Amino acid sequence: LESRLTDVQILDDQAIDKDKVYLGAKVSLKDLDKGKEILYTIVSKEEADFKAGKISAESPVGKQLLGKKPGDVVEIVIPAGKMRYEVMKIDRE
């Protein structure tokens, strides 16, 4: 725990660009291959819970979503293949 705390940074909420995907954001996505809508919350790896829709910012999906805006399309390569999502909406948690 002490080693993790040395890496902690306090973020200024005012400095975060809320128009782009950020840590803590709820992101509505459209799966462009299946046509389904998906809702993920981007969290730290310690908080990740896929069944609850919380994905780590360090996961392949989380990494590709960070910094994206509504309308952006991301193609994510995972061990099971490729996924294509369009960012539909970004909300604060």
PDB file of C-alpha atoms in Angstrom, residues 28-38 84-88:
ATOM      1  CA  SER A  28     -21.725   5.203 -23.797  1.00  0.00           C
ATOM      2  CA  LEU A  29     -20.438   3.241 -26.779  1.00  0.00           C
ATOM      3  CA  LYS A  30     -22.005   1.735 -29.855  1.00  0.00           C
ATOM      4  CA  ASP A  31     -20.560  -1.615 -30.918  1.00  0.00           C
ATOM      5  CA  LEU A  32     -20.287  -1.025 -34.673  1.00  0.00           C
ATOM      6  CA  ASP A  33     -20.128  -4.741 -35.476  1.00  0.00           C
ATOM      7  CA  LYS A  34     -23.111  -5.879 -33.366  1.00  0.00           C
ATOM      8  CA  GLY A  35     -25.131  -2.655 -33.293  1.00  0.00           C
ATOM      9  CA  LYS A  36     -25.503  -2.815 -29.499  1.00  0.00           C
ATOM     10  CA  GLU A  37     -24.984   0.035 -27.053  1.00  0.00           C
ATOM     11  CA  ILE A  38     -22.635  -0.507 -24.120  1.00  0.00           C
ATOM     12  CA  ARG A  84     -14.996  -1.361 -33.161  1.00  0.00           C
ATOM     13  CA  TYR A  85     -16.801   1.183 -31.014  1.00  0.00           C
ATOM     14  CA  GLU A  86     -18.138   4.667 -31.594  1.00  0.00           C
ATOM     15  CA  VAL A  87     -18.090   6.962 -28.566  1.00  0.00           C
ATOM     16  CA  MET A  88     -21.666   8.195 -28.212  1.00  0.00           C
TER      17      MET A  88
END
